[in-house]
C-alpha cells in the first residue's frame, strides 16, 4: 500500500505540469492565470491564434524549418559518425585513443561559448538566415555523442557477423551498410 501511495504521489508530481499546460491552453486569454483546476470557459482561440499567419505568426513554417534542420543534422551526423565509430571500434591504428580523447574533449566544450564567434563568422560569409547556419553548428554539437555512442554499439557487435559477410563476398565496409 505504501509503495502504491509513493508511486501515485510521484506520478501526480510528474504529470501535474503537463496537465496544467493543457488546461491553460484551453483557457480564455482573460483567465490564463486563474488557479482553478478546470477552466470555466473552454476555447480553441489560443490554437487558432498560434496557427494564424495573419497576425505575424508562422508556427507551421517554424515546425517545417525545425524538421528540415533536424533531419539534415541527423543524416549528416549519422553518416560521419558511423564511419568514424567503425574506425574507432574495429580498426587498430596508432593514436586511436588520442582521437577518442579529442572527440570526448570536444563534447565537453560548452556550445554557448561559440554563439558570438559563429554569429560573426556566419554574418561575414552570408549564412545568416539560411539553414546551414543552424545545421553546421548542430552537427558539431551532436557529432561527439554520435561517435561515442556508435563506437560502443559497433564495438559490442560480434566479429563473427563481419567475418560471415566477408565469406559471402562482402568487402570490409559492406556489412555496415546492411
Short mmCIF file of N, CA and C in Angstrom, two decimals:
data_model
loop_
_atom_site.label_atom_id
_atom_site.label_comp_id
_atom_site.label_asym_id
_atom_site.label_seq_id
_atom_site.Cartn_x
_atom_site.Cartn_y
_atom_site.Cartn_z
N UNK A 1 0.82 -1.20 0.00
CA UNK A 1 0.00 0.00 0.00
C UNK A 1 0.86 1.26 0.00
N UNK A 2 1.90 1.25 0.82
CA UNK A 2 2.78 2.40 0.92
C UNK A 2 3.52 2.63 -0.40
N UNK A 3 3.90 1.54 -1.08
CA UNK A 3 4.59 1.65 -2.36
C UNK A 3 3.69 2.31 -3.40
N UNK A 4 2.42 1.90 -3.43
CA UNK A 4 1.48 2.48 -4.39
C UNK A 4 1.22 3.95 -4.09
N UNK A 5 1.18 4.30 -2.84
CA UNK A 5 0.96 5.69 -2.45
C UNK A 5 2.13 6.55 -2.91
N UNK A 6 3.34 6.06 -2.70
CA UNK A 6 4.52 6.80 -3.15
C UNK A 6 4.56 6.92 -4.67
N UNK A 7 4.21 5.84 -5.36
CA UNK A 7 4.18 5.88 -6.82
C UNK A 7 3.12 6.85 -7.32
N UNK A 8 1.97 6.89 -6.65
CA UNK A 8 0.91 7.81 -7.04
C UNK A 8 1.34 9.26 -6.84
N UNK A 9 2.01 9.54 -5.75
CA UNK A 9 2.49 10.90 -5.48
C UNK A 9 3.51 11.31 -6.54
N UNK A 10 4.43 10.43 -6.86
CA UNK A 10 5.44 10.75 -7.87
C UNK A 10 4.79 10.94 -9.24
N UNK A 11 3.80 10.11 -9.56
CA UNK A 11 3.10 10.23 -10.83
C UNK A 11 2.35 11.56 -10.93
N UNK A 12 1.65 11.93 -9.87
CA UNK A 12 0.94 13.21 -9.87
C UNK A 12 1.92 14.36 -9.96
N UNK A 13 3.01 14.28 -9.21
CA UNK A 13 4.02 15.33 -9.23
C UNK A 13 4.63 15.49 -10.62
N UNK A 14 4.83 14.38 -11.33
CA UNK A 14 5.42 14.44 -12.66
C UNK A 14 4.44 14.87 -13.74
N UNK A 15 3.18 14.50 -13.59
CA UNK A 15 2.19 14.80 -14.63
C UNK A 15 1.46 16.12 -14.41
N UNK A 16 1.49 16.67 -13.22
CA UNK A 16 0.78 17.91 -12.93
C UNK A 16 1.18 19.07 -13.84
N UNK A 17 2.46 19.29 -14.12
CA UNK A 17 2.81 20.39 -15.04
C UNK A 17 2.23 20.21 -16.44
N UNK A 18 2.18 18.98 -16.92
CA UNK A 18 1.60 18.73 -18.25
C UNK A 18 0.09 18.98 -18.23
N UNK A 19 -0.56 18.54 -17.16
CA UNK A 19 -1.99 18.80 -17.02
C UNK A 19 -2.26 20.30 -17.01
N UNK A 20 -1.46 21.04 -16.24
CA UNK A 20 -1.65 22.49 -16.14
C UNK A 20 -1.40 23.17 -17.48
N UNK A 21 -0.43 22.68 -18.24
CA UNK A 21 -0.14 23.25 -19.55
C UNK A 21 -1.32 23.04 -20.50
N UNK A 22 -1.89 21.84 -20.50
CA UNK A 22 -3.02 21.54 -21.38
C UNK A 22 -4.24 22.37 -20.96
N UNK A 23 -4.52 22.44 -19.69
CA UNK A 23 -5.67 23.22 -19.21
C UNK A 23 -5.50 24.69 -19.56
N UNK A 24 -4.31 25.23 -19.39
CA UNK A 24 -4.06 26.63 -19.71
C UNK A 24 -4.23 26.89 -21.20
N UNK A 25 -3.88 25.93 -22.03
CA UNK A 25 -4.03 26.10 -23.48
C UNK A 25 -5.48 26.25 -23.88
N UNK A 26 -6.39 25.67 -23.14
CA UNK A 26 -7.82 25.74 -23.47
C UNK A 26 -8.55 26.87 -22.75
N UNK A 27 -7.84 27.65 -21.94
CA UNK A 27 -8.47 28.76 -21.22
C UNK A 27 -8.54 30.00 -22.09
N UNK A 28 -9.49 30.84 -21.75
CA UNK A 28 -9.61 32.14 -22.38
C UNK A 28 -8.42 33.00 -21.96
N UNK A 29 -8.01 33.93 -22.80
CA UNK A 29 -6.85 34.77 -22.51
C UNK A 29 -7.03 35.54 -21.21
N UNK A 30 -8.24 35.98 -20.94
CA UNK A 30 -8.50 36.74 -19.72
C UNK A 30 -8.39 35.89 -18.45
N UNK A 31 -8.46 34.57 -18.61
CA UNK A 31 -8.41 33.66 -17.46
C UNK A 31 -7.15 32.80 -17.45
N UNK A 32 -6.11 33.27 -18.09
CA UNK A 32 -4.88 32.48 -18.19
C UNK A 32 -4.28 32.19 -16.82
N UNK A 33 -4.33 33.15 -15.93
CA UNK A 33 -3.67 32.99 -14.63
C UNK A 33 -4.63 32.56 -13.52
N UNK A 34 -5.80 32.07 -13.88
CA UNK A 34 -6.71 31.52 -12.87
C UNK A 34 -6.09 30.28 -12.24
N UNK A 35 -6.36 30.08 -10.97
CA UNK A 35 -5.79 28.92 -10.27
C UNK A 35 -6.78 27.79 -10.09
N UNK A 36 -7.93 27.88 -10.74
CA UNK A 36 -8.90 26.79 -10.66
C UNK A 36 -8.37 25.59 -11.44
N UNK A 37 -8.65 24.38 -10.96
CA UNK A 37 -8.09 23.19 -11.62
C UNK A 37 -8.77 22.87 -12.96
N UNK A 38 -9.89 23.53 -13.25
CA UNK A 38 -10.57 23.29 -14.52
C UNK A 38 -11.01 24.64 -15.07
N UNK A 39 -10.85 24.87 -16.38
CA UNK A 39 -11.22 26.18 -16.93
C UNK A 39 -12.74 26.41 -16.87
N UNK A 40 -13.11 27.65 -16.56
CA UNK A 40 -14.54 27.98 -16.52
C UNK A 40 -15.10 28.18 -17.92
N UNK A 41 -14.24 28.57 -18.83
CA UNK A 41 -14.67 28.79 -20.22
C UNK A 41 -13.64 28.14 -21.13
N UNK A 42 -14.03 27.11 -21.86
CA UNK A 42 -13.12 26.38 -22.74
C UNK A 42 -13.18 27.00 -24.13
N UNK A 43 -12.01 27.25 -24.71
CA UNK A 43 -11.94 27.85 -26.03
C UNK A 43 -10.77 27.28 -26.83
N UNK A 44 -10.89 27.35 -28.13
CA UNK A 44 -9.80 26.95 -29.03
C UNK A 44 -9.12 28.16 -29.66
N UNK A 45 -9.44 29.34 -29.17
CA UNK A 45 -8.88 30.57 -29.74
C UNK A 45 -7.35 30.61 -29.65
N UNK A 46 -6.79 30.07 -28.58
CA UNK A 46 -5.33 30.08 -28.44
C UNK A 46 -4.66 29.28 -29.56
N UNK A 47 -5.27 28.17 -29.94
CA UNK A 47 -4.71 27.36 -31.02
C UNK A 47 -4.88 28.05 -32.36
N UNK A 48 -6.05 28.69 -32.57
CA UNK A 48 -6.26 29.45 -33.80
C UNK A 48 -5.25 30.59 -33.91
N UNK A 49 -5.01 31.28 -32.80
CA UNK A 49 -4.05 32.39 -32.81
C UNK A 49 -2.64 31.91 -33.09
N UNK A 50 -2.28 30.76 -32.55
CA UNK A 50 -0.93 30.23 -32.78
C UNK A 50 -0.73 29.83 -34.23
N UNK A 51 -1.77 29.32 -34.87
CA UNK A 51 -1.66 28.86 -36.25
C UNK A 51 -2.00 29.94 -37.27
N UNK A 52 -2.54 31.07 -36.82
CA UNK A 52 -2.93 32.14 -37.74
C UNK A 52 -1.70 32.86 -38.27
N UNK A 53 -1.59 32.93 -39.59
CA UNK A 53 -0.45 33.62 -40.19
C UNK A 53 -0.72 35.10 -40.38
N UNK A 54 -1.97 35.53 -40.27
CA UNK A 54 -2.29 36.94 -40.49
C UNK A 54 -1.83 37.82 -39.33
N UNK A 55 -1.51 37.24 -38.20
CA UNK A 55 -1.04 38.01 -37.04
C UNK A 55 0.48 38.02 -36.94
N UNK A 56 1.15 37.63 -37.99
CA UNK A 56 2.60 37.61 -37.98
C UNK A 56 3.20 36.31 -37.49
N UNK A 57 2.36 35.36 -37.11
CA UNK A 57 2.85 34.06 -36.66
C UNK A 57 3.11 33.16 -37.87
N UNK A 58 4.11 32.35 -37.77
CA UNK A 58 4.35 31.34 -38.79
C UNK A 58 4.74 30.05 -38.08
N UNK A 59 3.84 29.57 -37.24
CA UNK A 59 4.11 28.39 -36.43
C UNK A 59 4.38 27.16 -37.29
N UNK A 60 3.56 26.95 -38.32
CA UNK A 60 3.76 25.79 -39.18
C UNK A 60 5.08 25.91 -39.96
N UNK A 61 5.42 27.12 -40.37
CA UNK A 61 6.72 27.33 -41.03
C UNK A 61 7.87 27.02 -40.10
N UNK A 62 7.72 27.38 -38.82
CA UNK A 62 8.76 27.08 -37.84
C UNK A 62 8.89 25.58 -37.62
N UNK A 63 7.76 24.87 -37.63
CA UNK A 63 7.80 23.41 -37.49
C UNK A 63 8.51 22.79 -38.68
N UNK A 64 8.19 23.27 -39.88
CA UNK A 64 8.84 22.74 -41.09
C UNK A 64 10.33 23.02 -41.05
N UNK A 65 10.72 24.23 -40.66
CA UNK A 65 12.14 24.56 -40.55
C UNK A 65 12.84 23.66 -39.54
N UNK A 66 12.20 23.41 -38.41
CA UNK A 66 12.78 22.53 -37.40
C UNK A 66 12.96 21.12 -37.92
N UNK A 67 11.97 20.63 -38.67
CA UNK A 67 12.08 19.29 -39.25
C UNK A 67 13.21 19.21 -40.27
N UNK A 68 13.35 20.23 -41.10
CA UNK A 68 14.42 20.25 -42.10
C UNK A 68 15.78 20.26 -41.41
N UNK A 69 15.94 21.14 -40.44
CA UNK A 69 17.23 21.26 -39.73
C UNK A 69 17.53 19.98 -38.95
N UNK A 70 16.53 19.44 -38.28
CA UNK A 70 16.73 18.20 -37.51
C UNK A 70 17.07 17.02 -38.40
N UNK A 71 16.37 16.88 -39.52
CA UNK A 71 16.63 15.76 -40.43
C UNK A 71 18.01 15.88 -41.06
N UNK A 72 18.38 17.07 -41.49
CA UNK A 72 19.70 17.26 -42.10
C UNK A 72 20.81 17.02 -41.08
N UNK A 73 20.63 17.54 -39.88
CA UNK A 73 21.63 17.33 -38.83
C UNK A 73 21.78 15.85 -38.51
N UNK A 74 20.66 15.15 -38.37
CA UNK A 74 20.70 13.73 -38.05
C UNK A 74 21.36 12.93 -39.16
N UNK A 75 20.99 13.21 -40.41
CA UNK A 75 21.54 12.46 -41.54
C UNK A 75 23.05 12.64 -41.65
N UNK A 76 23.51 13.88 -41.60
CA UNK A 76 24.95 14.13 -41.74
C UNK A 76 25.72 13.59 -40.53
N UNK A 77 25.19 13.81 -39.33
CA UNK A 77 25.88 13.31 -38.13
C UNK A 77 25.96 11.79 -38.14
N UNK A 78 24.91 11.12 -38.59
CA UNK A 78 24.95 9.66 -38.66
C UNK A 78 25.94 9.18 -39.72
N UNK A 79 25.96 9.83 -40.88
CA UNK A 79 26.91 9.40 -41.92
C UNK A 79 28.35 9.56 -41.44
N UNK A 80 28.67 10.72 -40.90
CA UNK A 80 30.03 10.94 -40.41
C UNK A 80 30.32 10.07 -39.18
N UNK A 81 29.34 9.96 -38.30
CA UNK A 81 29.53 9.21 -37.07
C UNK A 81 29.73 7.73 -37.28
N UNK A 82 29.00 7.13 -38.23
CA UNK A 82 29.14 5.70 -38.47
C UNK A 82 30.53 5.36 -38.97
N UNK A 83 31.03 6.13 -39.91
CA UNK A 83 32.37 5.84 -40.44
C UNK A 83 33.45 6.04 -39.37
N UNK A 84 33.34 7.10 -38.62
CA UNK A 84 34.32 7.36 -37.56
C UNK A 84 34.23 6.30 -36.47
N UNK A 85 33.02 5.98 -36.06
CA UNK A 85 32.84 4.98 -35.00
C UNK A 85 33.31 3.61 -35.44
N UNK A 86 33.08 3.27 -36.70
CA UNK A 86 33.55 1.98 -37.21
C UNK A 86 35.07 1.91 -37.13
N UNK A 87 35.73 2.98 -37.54
CA UNK A 87 37.19 3.00 -37.49
C UNK A 87 37.69 2.90 -36.05
N UNK A 88 37.04 3.60 -35.14
CA UNK A 88 37.47 3.56 -33.74
C UNK A 88 37.16 2.23 -33.07
N UNK A 89 36.09 1.57 -33.49
CA UNK A 89 35.69 0.32 -32.85
C UNK A 89 36.38 -0.90 -33.44
N UNK A 90 36.67 -0.90 -34.73
CA UNK A 90 37.12 -2.12 -35.40
C UNK A 90 38.55 -2.09 -35.92
N UNK A 91 39.12 -0.93 -36.10
CA UNK A 91 40.44 -0.85 -36.72
C UNK A 91 41.45 -0.41 -35.67
N UNK A 92 42.53 -1.15 -35.57
CA UNK A 92 43.62 -0.76 -34.66
C UNK A 92 44.59 0.15 -35.43
N UNK A 93 44.80 1.33 -34.91
CA UNK A 93 45.75 2.25 -35.53
C UNK A 93 46.41 3.09 -34.45
N UNK A 94 47.54 3.64 -34.80
CA UNK A 94 48.30 4.43 -33.85
C UNK A 94 47.54 5.74 -33.58
N UNK A 95 47.41 6.11 -32.33
CA UNK A 95 46.72 7.34 -31.96
C UNK A 95 45.21 7.18 -31.81
N UNK A 96 44.75 5.96 -31.80
CA UNK A 96 43.31 5.70 -31.69
C UNK A 96 42.72 6.31 -30.42
N UNK A 97 43.41 6.14 -29.31
CA UNK A 97 42.90 6.65 -28.04
C UNK A 97 43.05 8.17 -27.93
N UNK A 98 44.02 8.71 -28.63
CA UNK A 98 44.15 10.17 -28.68
C UNK A 98 42.97 10.77 -29.43
N UNK A 99 42.61 10.15 -30.56
CA UNK A 99 41.46 10.62 -31.34
C UNK A 99 40.18 10.53 -30.50
N UNK A 100 40.01 9.42 -29.80
CA UNK A 100 38.83 9.26 -28.93
C UNK A 100 38.81 10.33 -27.84
N UNK A 101 39.95 10.61 -27.26
CA UNK A 101 40.04 11.64 -26.23
C UNK A 101 39.72 13.02 -26.76
N UNK A 102 40.18 13.32 -27.96
CA UNK A 102 39.88 14.62 -28.57
C UNK A 102 38.39 14.75 -28.85
N UNK A 103 37.78 13.68 -29.33
CA UNK A 103 36.34 13.70 -29.60
C UNK A 103 35.56 13.92 -28.30
N UNK A 104 35.95 13.23 -27.24
CA UNK A 104 35.26 13.41 -25.96
C UNK A 104 35.52 14.80 -25.38
N UNK A 105 36.73 15.32 -25.55
CA UNK A 105 37.03 16.66 -25.06
C UNK A 105 36.21 17.71 -25.80
N UNK A 106 36.00 17.49 -27.10
CA UNK A 106 35.19 18.43 -27.87
C UNK A 106 33.75 18.47 -27.38
N UNK A 107 33.26 17.35 -26.88
CA UNK A 107 31.88 17.32 -26.39
C UNK A 107 31.74 18.03 -25.05
N UNK A 108 32.84 18.23 -24.35
CA UNK A 108 32.78 18.90 -23.05
C UNK A 108 32.83 20.42 -23.17
N UNK A 109 33.14 20.93 -24.35
CA UNK A 109 33.22 22.37 -24.57
C UNK A 109 31.81 22.94 -24.66
N UNK A 110 31.48 23.95 -23.89
CA UNK A 110 30.11 24.47 -23.91
C UNK A 110 29.78 25.14 -25.24
N UNK A 111 28.71 24.70 -25.85
CA UNK A 111 28.32 25.23 -27.15
C UNK A 111 27.94 26.69 -27.10
N UNK A 112 27.45 27.15 -25.95
CA UNK A 112 27.03 28.54 -25.84
C UNK A 112 28.22 29.49 -25.96
N UNK A 113 29.42 29.02 -25.68
CA UNK A 113 30.61 29.86 -25.81
C UNK A 113 30.94 30.14 -27.27
N UNK A 114 30.35 29.36 -28.18
CA UNK A 114 30.62 29.55 -29.61
C UNK A 114 29.61 30.44 -30.30
N UNK A 115 28.57 30.87 -29.61
CA UNK A 115 27.48 31.59 -30.27
C UNK A 115 27.97 32.89 -30.90
N UNK A 116 28.67 33.72 -30.16
CA UNK A 116 29.11 35.01 -30.70
C UNK A 116 30.11 34.84 -31.84
N UNK A 117 31.15 34.01 -31.71
CA UNK A 117 32.06 33.85 -32.84
C UNK A 117 31.38 33.26 -34.07
N UNK A 118 30.48 32.30 -33.87
CA UNK A 118 29.77 31.72 -35.01
C UNK A 118 28.85 32.74 -35.67
N UNK A 119 28.19 33.56 -34.88
CA UNK A 119 27.32 34.59 -35.45
C UNK A 119 28.13 35.56 -36.30
N UNK A 120 29.29 35.95 -35.80
CA UNK A 120 30.14 36.86 -36.56
C UNK A 120 30.66 36.19 -37.83
N UNK A 121 31.11 34.95 -37.73
CA UNK A 121 31.60 34.21 -38.89
C UNK A 121 30.51 34.03 -39.93
N UNK A 122 29.33 33.59 -39.49
CA UNK A 122 28.24 33.36 -40.44
C UNK A 122 27.74 34.66 -41.06
N UNK A 123 27.83 35.75 -40.32
CA UNK A 123 27.50 37.06 -40.90
C UNK A 123 28.49 37.45 -41.98
N UNK A 124 29.77 37.17 -41.74
CA UNK A 124 30.81 37.51 -42.72
C UNK A 124 30.68 36.72 -44.01
N UNK A 125 30.27 35.46 -43.91
CA UNK A 125 30.17 34.63 -45.12
C UNK A 125 28.76 34.58 -45.69
N UNK A 126 27.82 35.35 -45.09
CA UNK A 126 26.48 35.46 -45.65
C UNK A 126 25.55 34.31 -45.35
N UNK A 127 25.75 33.64 -44.24
CA UNK A 127 24.91 32.50 -43.90
C UNK A 127 23.74 32.85 -42.98
N UNK A 128 23.68 34.06 -42.47
CA UNK A 128 22.60 34.43 -41.55
C UNK A 128 21.27 34.33 -42.30
N UNK A 129 20.31 33.64 -41.71
CA UNK A 129 19.01 33.45 -42.33
C UNK A 129 18.94 32.23 -43.23
N UNK A 130 19.98 31.40 -43.24
CA UNK A 130 20.00 30.20 -44.08
C UNK A 130 20.07 28.96 -43.18
N UNK A 131 19.62 27.84 -43.73
CA UNK A 131 19.60 26.60 -42.95
C UNK A 131 20.98 26.17 -42.47
N UNK A 132 21.99 26.32 -43.31
CA UNK A 132 23.31 25.81 -42.94
C UNK A 132 23.87 26.53 -41.71
N UNK A 133 23.38 27.72 -41.40
CA UNK A 133 23.85 28.43 -40.20
C UNK A 133 23.40 27.72 -38.92
N UNK A 134 22.38 26.90 -39.00
CA UNK A 134 21.96 26.10 -37.85
C UNK A 134 22.40 24.65 -37.97
N UNK A 135 22.45 24.14 -39.18
CA UNK A 135 22.80 22.73 -39.38
C UNK A 135 24.26 22.46 -39.02
N UNK A 136 25.17 23.29 -39.49
CA UNK A 136 26.60 23.05 -39.24
C UNK A 136 26.94 23.09 -37.75
N UNK A 137 26.51 24.10 -36.98
CA UNK A 137 26.79 24.04 -35.54
C UNK A 137 26.11 22.87 -34.84
N UNK A 138 24.88 22.56 -35.25
CA UNK A 138 24.20 21.41 -34.63
C UNK A 138 24.96 20.12 -34.87
N UNK A 139 25.49 19.95 -36.07
CA UNK A 139 26.30 18.76 -36.36
C UNK A 139 27.51 18.71 -35.44
N UNK A 140 28.17 19.85 -35.28
CA UNK A 140 29.36 19.86 -34.43
C UNK A 140 29.02 19.57 -32.97
N UNK A 141 27.81 19.90 -32.55
CA UNK A 141 27.41 19.64 -31.17
C UNK A 141 27.02 18.19 -30.95
N UNK A 142 26.37 17.56 -31.93
CA UNK A 142 25.88 16.18 -31.73
C UNK A 142 26.87 15.13 -32.21
N UNK A 143 27.83 15.50 -33.02
CA UNK A 143 28.75 14.50 -33.58
C UNK A 143 29.57 13.77 -32.52
N UNK A 144 30.13 14.43 -31.50
CA UNK A 144 30.87 13.66 -30.49
C UNK A 144 30.02 12.60 -29.79
N UNK A 145 28.80 12.95 -29.44
CA UNK A 145 27.92 11.97 -28.79
C UNK A 145 27.56 10.85 -29.75
N UNK A 146 27.33 11.19 -31.01
CA UNK A 146 27.01 10.17 -32.02
C UNK A 146 28.17 9.20 -32.17
N UNK A 147 29.37 9.72 -32.28
CA UNK A 147 30.56 8.87 -32.43
C UNK A 147 30.75 8.00 -31.20
N UNK A 148 30.63 8.60 -30.03
CA UNK A 148 30.83 7.86 -28.78
C UNK A 148 29.82 6.72 -28.64
N UNK A 149 28.56 7.02 -28.92
CA UNK A 149 27.50 6.01 -28.80
C UNK A 149 27.68 4.90 -29.83
N UNK A 150 27.94 5.28 -31.08
CA UNK A 150 28.09 4.28 -32.13
C UNK A 150 29.36 3.45 -31.96
N UNK A 151 30.42 4.04 -31.39
CA UNK A 151 31.64 3.27 -31.13
C UNK A 151 31.34 2.16 -30.13
N UNK A 152 30.60 2.48 -29.10
CA UNK A 152 30.22 1.44 -28.12
C UNK A 152 29.35 0.37 -28.77
N UNK A 153 28.40 0.80 -29.59
CA UNK A 153 27.50 -0.15 -30.24
C UNK A 153 28.26 -1.06 -31.19
N UNK A 154 29.08 -0.47 -32.06
CA UNK A 154 29.81 -1.28 -33.04
C UNK A 154 30.87 -2.15 -32.37
N UNK A 155 31.43 -1.68 -31.27
CA UNK A 155 32.40 -2.49 -30.55
C UNK A 155 31.79 -3.71 -29.91
N UNK A 156 30.51 -3.65 -29.59
CA UNK A 156 29.81 -4.78 -28.97
C UNK A 156 29.29 -5.79 -29.98
N UNK A 157 29.26 -5.43 -31.25
CA UNK A 157 28.79 -6.38 -32.26
C UNK A 157 29.82 -7.50 -32.42
N UNK A 158 29.38 -8.73 -32.55
CA UNK A 158 30.33 -9.83 -32.69
C UNK A 158 31.09 -9.76 -34.02
N UNK A 159 32.38 -10.10 -33.94
CA UNK A 159 33.21 -10.13 -35.14
C UNK A 159 32.70 -11.17 -36.13
N UNK A 160 32.04 -12.19 -35.62
CA UNK A 160 31.58 -13.28 -36.48
C UNK A 160 30.62 -12.79 -37.56
N UNK A 161 29.82 -11.78 -37.24
CA UNK A 161 28.90 -11.22 -38.25
C UNK A 161 29.67 -10.63 -39.42
N UNK A 162 30.72 -9.91 -39.12
CA UNK A 162 31.54 -9.31 -40.17
C UNK A 162 32.28 -10.38 -40.96
N UNK A 163 32.80 -11.37 -40.26
CA UNK A 163 33.50 -12.46 -40.94
C UNK A 163 32.56 -13.24 -41.85
N UNK A 164 31.34 -13.50 -41.39
CA UNK A 164 30.37 -14.21 -42.22
C UNK A 164 30.03 -13.42 -43.47
N UNK A 165 29.93 -12.11 -43.34
CA UNK A 165 29.65 -11.28 -44.52
C UNK A 165 30.82 -11.31 -45.49
N UNK A 166 32.05 -11.33 -44.97
CA UNK A 166 33.22 -11.39 -45.85
C UNK A 166 33.29 -12.73 -46.57
N UNK A 167 32.92 -13.81 -45.88
CA UNK A 167 32.89 -15.13 -46.51
C UNK A 167 31.89 -15.13 -47.67
N UNK A 168 30.81 -14.38 -47.50
CA UNK A 168 29.79 -14.29 -48.55
C UNK A 168 30.19 -13.34 -49.67
N UNK A 169 31.36 -12.73 -49.57
CA UNK A 169 31.86 -11.90 -50.66
C UNK A 169 31.79 -10.40 -50.42
N UNK A 170 31.39 -9.97 -49.25
CA UNK A 170 31.29 -8.53 -48.97
C UNK A 170 32.67 -7.98 -48.64
N UNK A 171 32.88 -6.71 -48.97
CA UNK A 171 34.13 -6.04 -48.61
C UNK A 171 34.08 -5.67 -47.13
N UNK A 172 35.15 -5.08 -46.64
CA UNK A 172 35.21 -4.73 -45.21
C UNK A 172 34.14 -3.72 -44.82
N UNK A 173 33.85 -2.76 -45.66
CA UNK A 173 32.86 -1.74 -45.34
C UNK A 173 31.44 -2.13 -45.71
N UNK A 174 31.26 -3.14 -46.51
CA UNK A 174 29.93 -3.51 -47.00
C UNK A 174 28.98 -4.00 -45.90
N UNK A 175 29.40 -4.80 -44.93
CA UNK A 175 28.44 -5.28 -43.92
C UNK A 175 27.80 -4.15 -43.12
N UNK A 176 28.49 -3.04 -42.94
CA UNK A 176 27.92 -1.96 -42.16
C UNK A 176 26.78 -1.27 -42.89
N UNK A 177 26.70 -1.46 -44.20
CA UNK A 177 25.61 -0.87 -44.96
C UNK A 177 24.36 -1.71 -44.96
N UNK A 178 24.41 -2.90 -44.42
CA UNK A 178 23.23 -3.78 -44.43
C UNK A 178 22.63 -3.95 -43.06
#
